CSV table of C-alpha atoms and ligand atoms in Angstrom, one decimal:
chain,number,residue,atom,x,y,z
A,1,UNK,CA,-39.1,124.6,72.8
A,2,UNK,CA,-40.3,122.4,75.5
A,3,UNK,CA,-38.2,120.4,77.4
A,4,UNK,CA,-37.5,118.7,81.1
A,5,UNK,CA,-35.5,120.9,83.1
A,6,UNK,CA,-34.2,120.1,86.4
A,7,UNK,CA,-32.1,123.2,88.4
A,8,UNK,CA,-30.2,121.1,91.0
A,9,UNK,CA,-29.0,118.0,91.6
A,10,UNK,CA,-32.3,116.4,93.2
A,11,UNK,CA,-34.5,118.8,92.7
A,12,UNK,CA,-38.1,118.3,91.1
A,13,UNK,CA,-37.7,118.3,87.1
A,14,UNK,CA,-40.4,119.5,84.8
A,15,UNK,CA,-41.3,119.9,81.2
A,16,UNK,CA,-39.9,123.9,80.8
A,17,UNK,CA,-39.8,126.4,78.1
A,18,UNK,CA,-36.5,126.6,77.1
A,19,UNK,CA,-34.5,128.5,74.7
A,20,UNK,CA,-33.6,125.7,71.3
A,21,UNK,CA,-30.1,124.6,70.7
A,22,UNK,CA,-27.9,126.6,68.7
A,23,UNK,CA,-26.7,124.8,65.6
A,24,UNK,CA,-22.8,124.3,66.5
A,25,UNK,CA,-20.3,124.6,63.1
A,26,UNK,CA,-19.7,121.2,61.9
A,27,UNK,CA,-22.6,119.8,63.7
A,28,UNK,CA,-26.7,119.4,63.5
A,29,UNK,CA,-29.6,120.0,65.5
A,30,UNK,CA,-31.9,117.6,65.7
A,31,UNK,CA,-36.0,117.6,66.1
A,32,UNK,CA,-36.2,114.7,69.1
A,33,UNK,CA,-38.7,112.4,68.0
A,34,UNK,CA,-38.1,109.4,70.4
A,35,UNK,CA,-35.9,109.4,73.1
A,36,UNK,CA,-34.6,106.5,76.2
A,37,UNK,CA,-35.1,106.7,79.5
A,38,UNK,CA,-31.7,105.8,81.6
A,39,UNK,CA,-30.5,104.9,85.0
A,40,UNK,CA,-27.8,107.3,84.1
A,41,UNK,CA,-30.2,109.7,83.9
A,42,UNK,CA,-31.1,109.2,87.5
A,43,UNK,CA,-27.5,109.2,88.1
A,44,UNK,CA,-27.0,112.6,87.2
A,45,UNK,CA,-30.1,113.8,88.2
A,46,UNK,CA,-29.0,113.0,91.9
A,47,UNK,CA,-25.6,114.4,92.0
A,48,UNK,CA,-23.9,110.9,91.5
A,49,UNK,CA,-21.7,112.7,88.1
A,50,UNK,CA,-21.4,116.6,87.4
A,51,UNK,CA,-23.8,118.1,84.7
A,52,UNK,CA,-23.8,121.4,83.9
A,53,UNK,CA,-27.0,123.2,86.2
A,54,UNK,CA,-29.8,124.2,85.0
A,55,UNK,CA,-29.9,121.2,83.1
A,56,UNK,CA,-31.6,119.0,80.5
A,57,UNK,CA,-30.8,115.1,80.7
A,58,UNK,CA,-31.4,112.6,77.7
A,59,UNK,CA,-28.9,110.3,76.0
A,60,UNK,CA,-30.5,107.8,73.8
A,61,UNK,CA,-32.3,109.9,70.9
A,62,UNK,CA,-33.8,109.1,67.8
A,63,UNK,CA,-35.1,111.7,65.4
A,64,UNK,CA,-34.9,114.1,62.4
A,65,UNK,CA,-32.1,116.4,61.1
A,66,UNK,CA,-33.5,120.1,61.6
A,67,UNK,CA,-30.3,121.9,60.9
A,68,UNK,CA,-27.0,121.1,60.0
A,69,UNK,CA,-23.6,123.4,60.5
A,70,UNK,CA,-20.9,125.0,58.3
A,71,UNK,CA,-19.2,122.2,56.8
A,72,UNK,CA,-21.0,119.4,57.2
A,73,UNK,CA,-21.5,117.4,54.0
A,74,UNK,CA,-23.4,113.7,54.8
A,75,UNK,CA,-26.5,115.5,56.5
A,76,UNK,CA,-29.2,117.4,55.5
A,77,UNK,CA,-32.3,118.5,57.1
A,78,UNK,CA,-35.0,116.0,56.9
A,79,UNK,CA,-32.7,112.9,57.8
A,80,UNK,CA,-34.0,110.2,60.4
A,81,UNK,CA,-31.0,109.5,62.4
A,82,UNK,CA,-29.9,108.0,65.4
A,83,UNK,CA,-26.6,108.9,67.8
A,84,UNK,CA,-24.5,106.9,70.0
A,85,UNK,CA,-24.4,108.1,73.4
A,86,UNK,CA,-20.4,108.8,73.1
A,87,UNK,CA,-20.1,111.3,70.4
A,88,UNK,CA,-16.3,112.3,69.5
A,89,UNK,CA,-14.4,115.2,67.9
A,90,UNK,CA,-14.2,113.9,64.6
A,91,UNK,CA,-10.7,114.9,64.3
A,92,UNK,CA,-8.5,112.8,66.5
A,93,UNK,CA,-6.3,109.7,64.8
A,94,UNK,CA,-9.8,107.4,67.1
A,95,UNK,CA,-12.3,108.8,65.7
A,96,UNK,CA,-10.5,109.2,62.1
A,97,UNK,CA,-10.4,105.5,61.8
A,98,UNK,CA,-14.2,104.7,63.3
A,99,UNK,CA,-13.3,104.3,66.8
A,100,UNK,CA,-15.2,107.2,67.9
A,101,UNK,CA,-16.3,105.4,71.2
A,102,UNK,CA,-13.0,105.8,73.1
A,103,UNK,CA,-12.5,109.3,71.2
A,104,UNK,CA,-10.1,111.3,74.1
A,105,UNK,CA,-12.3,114.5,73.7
A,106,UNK,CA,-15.7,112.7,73.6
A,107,UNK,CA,-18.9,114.8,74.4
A,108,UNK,CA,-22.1,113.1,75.5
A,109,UNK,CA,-25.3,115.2,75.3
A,110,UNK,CA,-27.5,115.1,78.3
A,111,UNK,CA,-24.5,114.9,80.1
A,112,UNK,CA,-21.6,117.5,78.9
A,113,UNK,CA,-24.5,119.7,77.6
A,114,UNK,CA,-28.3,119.7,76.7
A,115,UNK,CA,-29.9,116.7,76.1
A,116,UNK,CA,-32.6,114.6,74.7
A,117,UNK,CA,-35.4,115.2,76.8
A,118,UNK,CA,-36.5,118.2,74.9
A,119,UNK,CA,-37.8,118.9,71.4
A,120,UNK,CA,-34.7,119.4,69.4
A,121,UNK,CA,-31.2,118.2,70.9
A,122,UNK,CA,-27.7,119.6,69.1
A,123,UNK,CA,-25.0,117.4,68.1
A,124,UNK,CA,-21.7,118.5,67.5
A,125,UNK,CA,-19.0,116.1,65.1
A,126,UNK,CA,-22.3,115.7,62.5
A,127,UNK,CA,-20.3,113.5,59.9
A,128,UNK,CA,-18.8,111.6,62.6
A,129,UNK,CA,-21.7,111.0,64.7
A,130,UNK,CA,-24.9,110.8,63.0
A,131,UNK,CA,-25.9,107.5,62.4
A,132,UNK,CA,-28.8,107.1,59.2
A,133,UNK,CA,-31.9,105.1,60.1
A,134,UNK,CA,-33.1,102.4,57.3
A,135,UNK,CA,-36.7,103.3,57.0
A,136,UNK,CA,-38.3,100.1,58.3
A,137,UNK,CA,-36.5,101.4,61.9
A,138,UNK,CA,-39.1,103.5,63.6
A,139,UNK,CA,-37.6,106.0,66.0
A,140,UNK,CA,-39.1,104.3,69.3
A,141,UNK,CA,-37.3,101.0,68.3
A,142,UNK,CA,-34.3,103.0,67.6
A,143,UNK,CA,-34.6,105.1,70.7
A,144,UNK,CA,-34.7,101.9,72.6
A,145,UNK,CA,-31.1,100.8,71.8
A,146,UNK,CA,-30.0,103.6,74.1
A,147,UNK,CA,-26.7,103.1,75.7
A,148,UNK,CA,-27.3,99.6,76.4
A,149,UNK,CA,-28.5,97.9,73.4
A,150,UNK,CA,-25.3,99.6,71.6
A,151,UNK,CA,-23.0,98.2,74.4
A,152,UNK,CA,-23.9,95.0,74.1
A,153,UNK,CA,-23.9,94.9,70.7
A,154,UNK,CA,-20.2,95.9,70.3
A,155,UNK,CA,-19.2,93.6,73.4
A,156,UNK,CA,-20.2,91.1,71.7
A,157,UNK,CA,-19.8,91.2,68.3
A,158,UNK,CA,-15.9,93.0,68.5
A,159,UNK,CA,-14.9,91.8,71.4
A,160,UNK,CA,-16.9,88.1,72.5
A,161,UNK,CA,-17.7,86.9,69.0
A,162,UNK,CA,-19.6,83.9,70.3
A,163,UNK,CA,-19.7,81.4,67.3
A,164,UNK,CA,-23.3,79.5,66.8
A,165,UNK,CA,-23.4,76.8,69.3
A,166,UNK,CA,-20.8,78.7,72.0
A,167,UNK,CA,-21.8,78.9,75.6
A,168,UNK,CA,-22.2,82.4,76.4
A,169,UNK,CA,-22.5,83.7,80.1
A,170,UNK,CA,-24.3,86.7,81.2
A,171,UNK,CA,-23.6,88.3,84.3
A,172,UNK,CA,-26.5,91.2,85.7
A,173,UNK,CA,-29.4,91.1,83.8
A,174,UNK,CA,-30.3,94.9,83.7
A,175,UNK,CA,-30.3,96.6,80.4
A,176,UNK,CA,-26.9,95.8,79.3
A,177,UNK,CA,-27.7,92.8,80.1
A,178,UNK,CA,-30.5,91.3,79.1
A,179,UNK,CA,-29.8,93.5,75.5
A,180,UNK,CA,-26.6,90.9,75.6
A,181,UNK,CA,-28.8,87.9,76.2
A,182,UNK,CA,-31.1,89.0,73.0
A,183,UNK,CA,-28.0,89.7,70.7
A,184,UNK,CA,-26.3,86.5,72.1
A,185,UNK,CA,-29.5,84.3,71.3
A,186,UNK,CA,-29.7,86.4,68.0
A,187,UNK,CA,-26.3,85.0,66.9
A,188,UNK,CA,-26.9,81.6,67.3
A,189,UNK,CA,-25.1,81.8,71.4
A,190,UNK,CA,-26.0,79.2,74.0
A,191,UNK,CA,-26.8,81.5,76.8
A,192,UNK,CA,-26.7,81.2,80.6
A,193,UNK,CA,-27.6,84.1,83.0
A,194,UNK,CA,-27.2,85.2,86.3
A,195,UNK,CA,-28.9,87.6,88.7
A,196,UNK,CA,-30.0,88.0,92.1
A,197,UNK,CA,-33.9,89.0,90.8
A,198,UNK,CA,-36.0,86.2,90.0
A,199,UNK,CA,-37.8,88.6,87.9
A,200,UNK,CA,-34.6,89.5,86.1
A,201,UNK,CA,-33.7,85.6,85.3
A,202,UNK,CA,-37.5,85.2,84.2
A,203,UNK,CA,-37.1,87.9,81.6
A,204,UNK,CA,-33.3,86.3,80.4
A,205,UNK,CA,-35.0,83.5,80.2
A,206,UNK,CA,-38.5,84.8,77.7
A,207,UNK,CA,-35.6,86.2,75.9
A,208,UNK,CA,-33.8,82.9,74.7
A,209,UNK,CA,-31.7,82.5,78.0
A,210,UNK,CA,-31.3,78.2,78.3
A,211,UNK,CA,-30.5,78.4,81.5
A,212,UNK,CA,-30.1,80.7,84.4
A,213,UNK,CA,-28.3,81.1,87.4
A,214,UNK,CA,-29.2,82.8,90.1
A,215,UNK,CA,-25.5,85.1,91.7
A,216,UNK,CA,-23.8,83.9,94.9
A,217,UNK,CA,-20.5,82.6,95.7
A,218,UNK,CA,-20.9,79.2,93.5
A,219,UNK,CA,-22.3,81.3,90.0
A,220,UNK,CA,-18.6,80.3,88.1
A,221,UNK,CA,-18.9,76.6,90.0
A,222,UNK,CA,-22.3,76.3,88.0
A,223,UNK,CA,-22.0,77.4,84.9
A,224,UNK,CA,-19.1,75.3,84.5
A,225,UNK,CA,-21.3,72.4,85.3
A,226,UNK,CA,-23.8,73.7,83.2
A,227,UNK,CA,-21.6,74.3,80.2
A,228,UNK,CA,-19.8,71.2,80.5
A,229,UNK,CA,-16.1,73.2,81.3
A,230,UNK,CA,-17.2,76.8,81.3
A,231,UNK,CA,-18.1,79.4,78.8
A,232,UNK,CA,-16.5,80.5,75.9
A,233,UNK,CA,-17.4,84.0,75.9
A,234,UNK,CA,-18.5,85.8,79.3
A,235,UNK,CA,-19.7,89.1,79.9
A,236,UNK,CA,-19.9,91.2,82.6
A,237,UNK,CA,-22.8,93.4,82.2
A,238,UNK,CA,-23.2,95.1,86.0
A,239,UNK,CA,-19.9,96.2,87.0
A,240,UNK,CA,-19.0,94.9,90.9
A,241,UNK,CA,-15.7,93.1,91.8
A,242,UNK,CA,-17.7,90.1,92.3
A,243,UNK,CA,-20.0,90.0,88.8
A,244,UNK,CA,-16.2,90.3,86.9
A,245,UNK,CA,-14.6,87.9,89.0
A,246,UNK,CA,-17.4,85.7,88.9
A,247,UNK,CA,-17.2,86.1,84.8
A,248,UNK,CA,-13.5,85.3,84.2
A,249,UNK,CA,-13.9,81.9,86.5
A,250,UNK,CA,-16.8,81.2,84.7
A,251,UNK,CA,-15.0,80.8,81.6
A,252,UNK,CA,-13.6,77.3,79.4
A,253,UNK,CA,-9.7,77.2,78.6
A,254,UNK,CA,-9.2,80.2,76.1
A,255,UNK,CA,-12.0,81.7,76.4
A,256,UNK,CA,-13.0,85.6,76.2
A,257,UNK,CA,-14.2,87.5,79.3
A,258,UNK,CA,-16.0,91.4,78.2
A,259,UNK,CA,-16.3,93.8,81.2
A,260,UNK,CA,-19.3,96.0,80.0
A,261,UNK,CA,-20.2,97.6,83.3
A,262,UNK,CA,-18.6,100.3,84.2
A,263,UNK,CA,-16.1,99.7,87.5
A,264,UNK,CA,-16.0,103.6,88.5
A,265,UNK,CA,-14.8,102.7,92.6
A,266,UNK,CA,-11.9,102.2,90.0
A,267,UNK,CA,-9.2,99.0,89.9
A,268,UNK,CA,-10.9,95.8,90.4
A,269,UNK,CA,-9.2,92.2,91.7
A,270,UNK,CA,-9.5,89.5,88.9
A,271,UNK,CA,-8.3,86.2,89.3
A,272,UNK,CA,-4.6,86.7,86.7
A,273,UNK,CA,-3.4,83.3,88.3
A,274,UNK,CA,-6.7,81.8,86.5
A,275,UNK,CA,-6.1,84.1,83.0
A,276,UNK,CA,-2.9,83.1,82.5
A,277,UNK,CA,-3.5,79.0,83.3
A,278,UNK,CA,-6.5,78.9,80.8
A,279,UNK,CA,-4.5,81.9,78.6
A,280,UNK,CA,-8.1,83.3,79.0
A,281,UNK,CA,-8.5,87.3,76.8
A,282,UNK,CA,-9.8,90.1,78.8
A,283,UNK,CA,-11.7,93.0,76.6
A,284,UNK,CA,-12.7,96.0,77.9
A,285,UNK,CA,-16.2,97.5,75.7
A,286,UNK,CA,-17.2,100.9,76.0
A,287,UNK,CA,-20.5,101.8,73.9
A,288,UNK,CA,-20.8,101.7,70.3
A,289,UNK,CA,-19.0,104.6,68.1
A,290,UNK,CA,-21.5,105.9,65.0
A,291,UNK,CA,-19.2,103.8,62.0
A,292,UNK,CA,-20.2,100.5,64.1
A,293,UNK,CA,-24.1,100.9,63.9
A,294,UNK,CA,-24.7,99.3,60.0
A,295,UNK,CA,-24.7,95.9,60.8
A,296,UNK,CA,-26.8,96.3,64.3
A,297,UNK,CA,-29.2,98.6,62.2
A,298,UNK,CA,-29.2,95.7,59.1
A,299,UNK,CA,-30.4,93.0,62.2
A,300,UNK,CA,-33.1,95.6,63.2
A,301,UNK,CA,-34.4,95.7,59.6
A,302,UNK,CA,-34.0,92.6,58.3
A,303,UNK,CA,-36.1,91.3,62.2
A,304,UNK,CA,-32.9,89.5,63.3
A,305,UNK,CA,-33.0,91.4,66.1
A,306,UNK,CA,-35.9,92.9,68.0
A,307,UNK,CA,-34.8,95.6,70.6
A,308,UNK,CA,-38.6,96.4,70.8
A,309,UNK,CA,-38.8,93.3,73.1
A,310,UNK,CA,-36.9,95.1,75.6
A,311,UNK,CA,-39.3,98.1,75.9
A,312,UNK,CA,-41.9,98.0,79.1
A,313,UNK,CA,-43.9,101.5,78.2
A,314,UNK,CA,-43.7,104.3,75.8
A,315,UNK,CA,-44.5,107.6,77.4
A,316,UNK,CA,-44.9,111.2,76.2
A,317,UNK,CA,-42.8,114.5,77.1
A,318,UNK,CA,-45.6,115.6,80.1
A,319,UNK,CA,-44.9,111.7,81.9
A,320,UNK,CA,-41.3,112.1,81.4
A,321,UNK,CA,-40.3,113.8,85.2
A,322,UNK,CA,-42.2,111.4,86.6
A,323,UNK,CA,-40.1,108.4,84.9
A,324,UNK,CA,-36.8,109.9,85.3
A,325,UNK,CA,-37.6,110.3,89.2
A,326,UNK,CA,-38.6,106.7,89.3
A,327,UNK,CA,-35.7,105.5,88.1
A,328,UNK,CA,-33.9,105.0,92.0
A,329,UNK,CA,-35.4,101.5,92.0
A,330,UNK,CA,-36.6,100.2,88.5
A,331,UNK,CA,-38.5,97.0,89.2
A,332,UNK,CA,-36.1,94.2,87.8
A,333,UNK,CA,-37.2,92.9,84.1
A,334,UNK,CA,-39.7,95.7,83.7
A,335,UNK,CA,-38.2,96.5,80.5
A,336,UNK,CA,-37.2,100.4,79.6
A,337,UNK,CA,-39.2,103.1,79.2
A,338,UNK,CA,-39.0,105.7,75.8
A,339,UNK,CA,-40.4,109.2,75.5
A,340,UNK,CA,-42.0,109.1,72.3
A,341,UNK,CA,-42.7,112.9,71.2
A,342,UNK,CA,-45.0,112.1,68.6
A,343,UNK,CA,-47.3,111.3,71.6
A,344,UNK,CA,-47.3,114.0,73.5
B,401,LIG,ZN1,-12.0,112.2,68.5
B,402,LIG,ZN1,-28.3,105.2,78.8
């Protein structure tokens, strides 16, 4: 099968003949139809986290069931399917009761093995990790949820649960992001957001954003201005000590701060004094496990929703080096870019 190959950390990928995935027992192997391109990608591609070398990145797949393992018993070949980009054991007490996001032996393919950037991509945990596709979802929209669409779906919706009419505040508007100012809009959300890119606060704002702000040291001074006493539900979609600082000040007495971005230079100052004054909730979110994807696939079908709005290109398999390697400096609001394999 064809897929992109890179040998070492930095090192030119290209679109490579490659032996296809073994179908693991338990698990499926799917035919790739559409597939997300991700600054995490570009992450691993430079070195930033280990990945097994040779190797094949791609965590945001859409496609159709090819072959399914010993054992499994809600799959069969022919399926259109979707996965979230944390897929777990299937056997631990998390991912028993649907919480396979935090499972403690999580794999994520295109980063603990093979990934989606190839013709046919295995999954292991089939039962646990599939997630069916409602047939008015084509695979490039569902592609395009990737890791961030999914994120901000579940920050919101488990942890911020903005009511219609709530202030919600978006810190960074990258992916995460702006997916959070879509989904906030889509559920009725007053929305401010912040960035340092112009371009960035344009986009928040084609999206539904009301008003936008752009980061310095006043950001939680102006919202609450803005908001009339501060937020109800704040995210924090980048990940810096200052973008989840910035979100917690920003907030109204009991409100809800979500840290989406991930904080890997590890613990982070937040203002406790200000927490425990406004008895203010702090929720950690971390993607979106397989049992939560019904009712963000139900907003995708019934138009509620419209990832598709967040997608700048759609490429085919032969472009996709090239877009991976220009990932070191996307071009802020340009929207994300899907490998569609039908097209190539
Ligand atoms: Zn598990
Ligand atoms: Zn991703």
């Amino acid at each position: 099968m064809r897929a992109v190959v890179y040998e070492e950390y930095g090192a030119p990928p290209a679109v490579t003949e490659v032996p296809a995935p073994a179908c693991p027992p338990g698990g499926a192997v799917l035919e790739v139809r559409a597939t997300g391109v991700c600054r995490s990608d570009w992450h691993a591609w430079r070195g930033h986290e280990p990945v097994p070398l040779p190797h094949v990145p791609g965590h945001e797949v859409a496609g159709v069931v090819a072959e399914v393992g010993a054992g499994v018993t809600r799959w069969r070949p022919g399926d259109r399917v979707t996965v979230p980009f944390v897929c777990g054991c299937g056997a631990c007490e998390y991912c028993l009761a649907g919480d396979a996001q935090v499972c403690p032996h999580q794999t994520q393919p295109g980063f603990t093995g093979p990934g989606s950037f190839a013709e046919r991509v295995a999954v292991r945990a089939a039962d646990t990790n599939l997630v069916a596709l409602p047939d008015s979802v084509d695979f490039v929209a569902a592609a395009s949820l990737g890791c961030r669409f999914a994120t901000a779906f579940r920050a919101l919706t488990a942890h911020g649960r903005p009511a219609p009419g709530d202030w919600l505040a978006v810190h960074g508007c990258g992916g995460v992001g702006l997916s959070a100012v879509l989904i906030g809009v889509a559920l009725g959300a007053r929305v401010v957001a912040v960035d340092l890119s112009p371009a960035a606060l344009d986009r928040a704002r084609a999206l539904g954003a009301e008003h936008v702000v752009p980061a310095g040291a006043d950001t939680a001074a102006a919202i609450r201005e803005l908001t009339g006493g501060g937020a109800t539900v704040s995210i924090d979609a980048l990940g810096s000590p200052a973008t989840a600082a910035a979100s917690v000040r920003c907030l109204r007495r009991r409100g809800r701060h979500v840290q989406a971005g991930l904080l890997l230079d590890g613990p982070t100052p937040l203002p406790m004094d200000v927490v425990v004054a406004y008895e203010l909730a702090i929720h950690g979110t971390h993607g979106l496990a397989a049992a939560g994807y019904p009712p963000l696939l139900a907003m995708l079908a019934d138009g509620s929703l419209r990832p598709e709005l967040l997608v700048g290109r759609v490429i085919g398999l032969a472009d996709a080096p090239a877009a991976l390697a220009a990932m070191d400096h996307p071009p802020a609001g340009a929207g994300m870019t899907v490998i569609d394999l039908g097209a190539s």
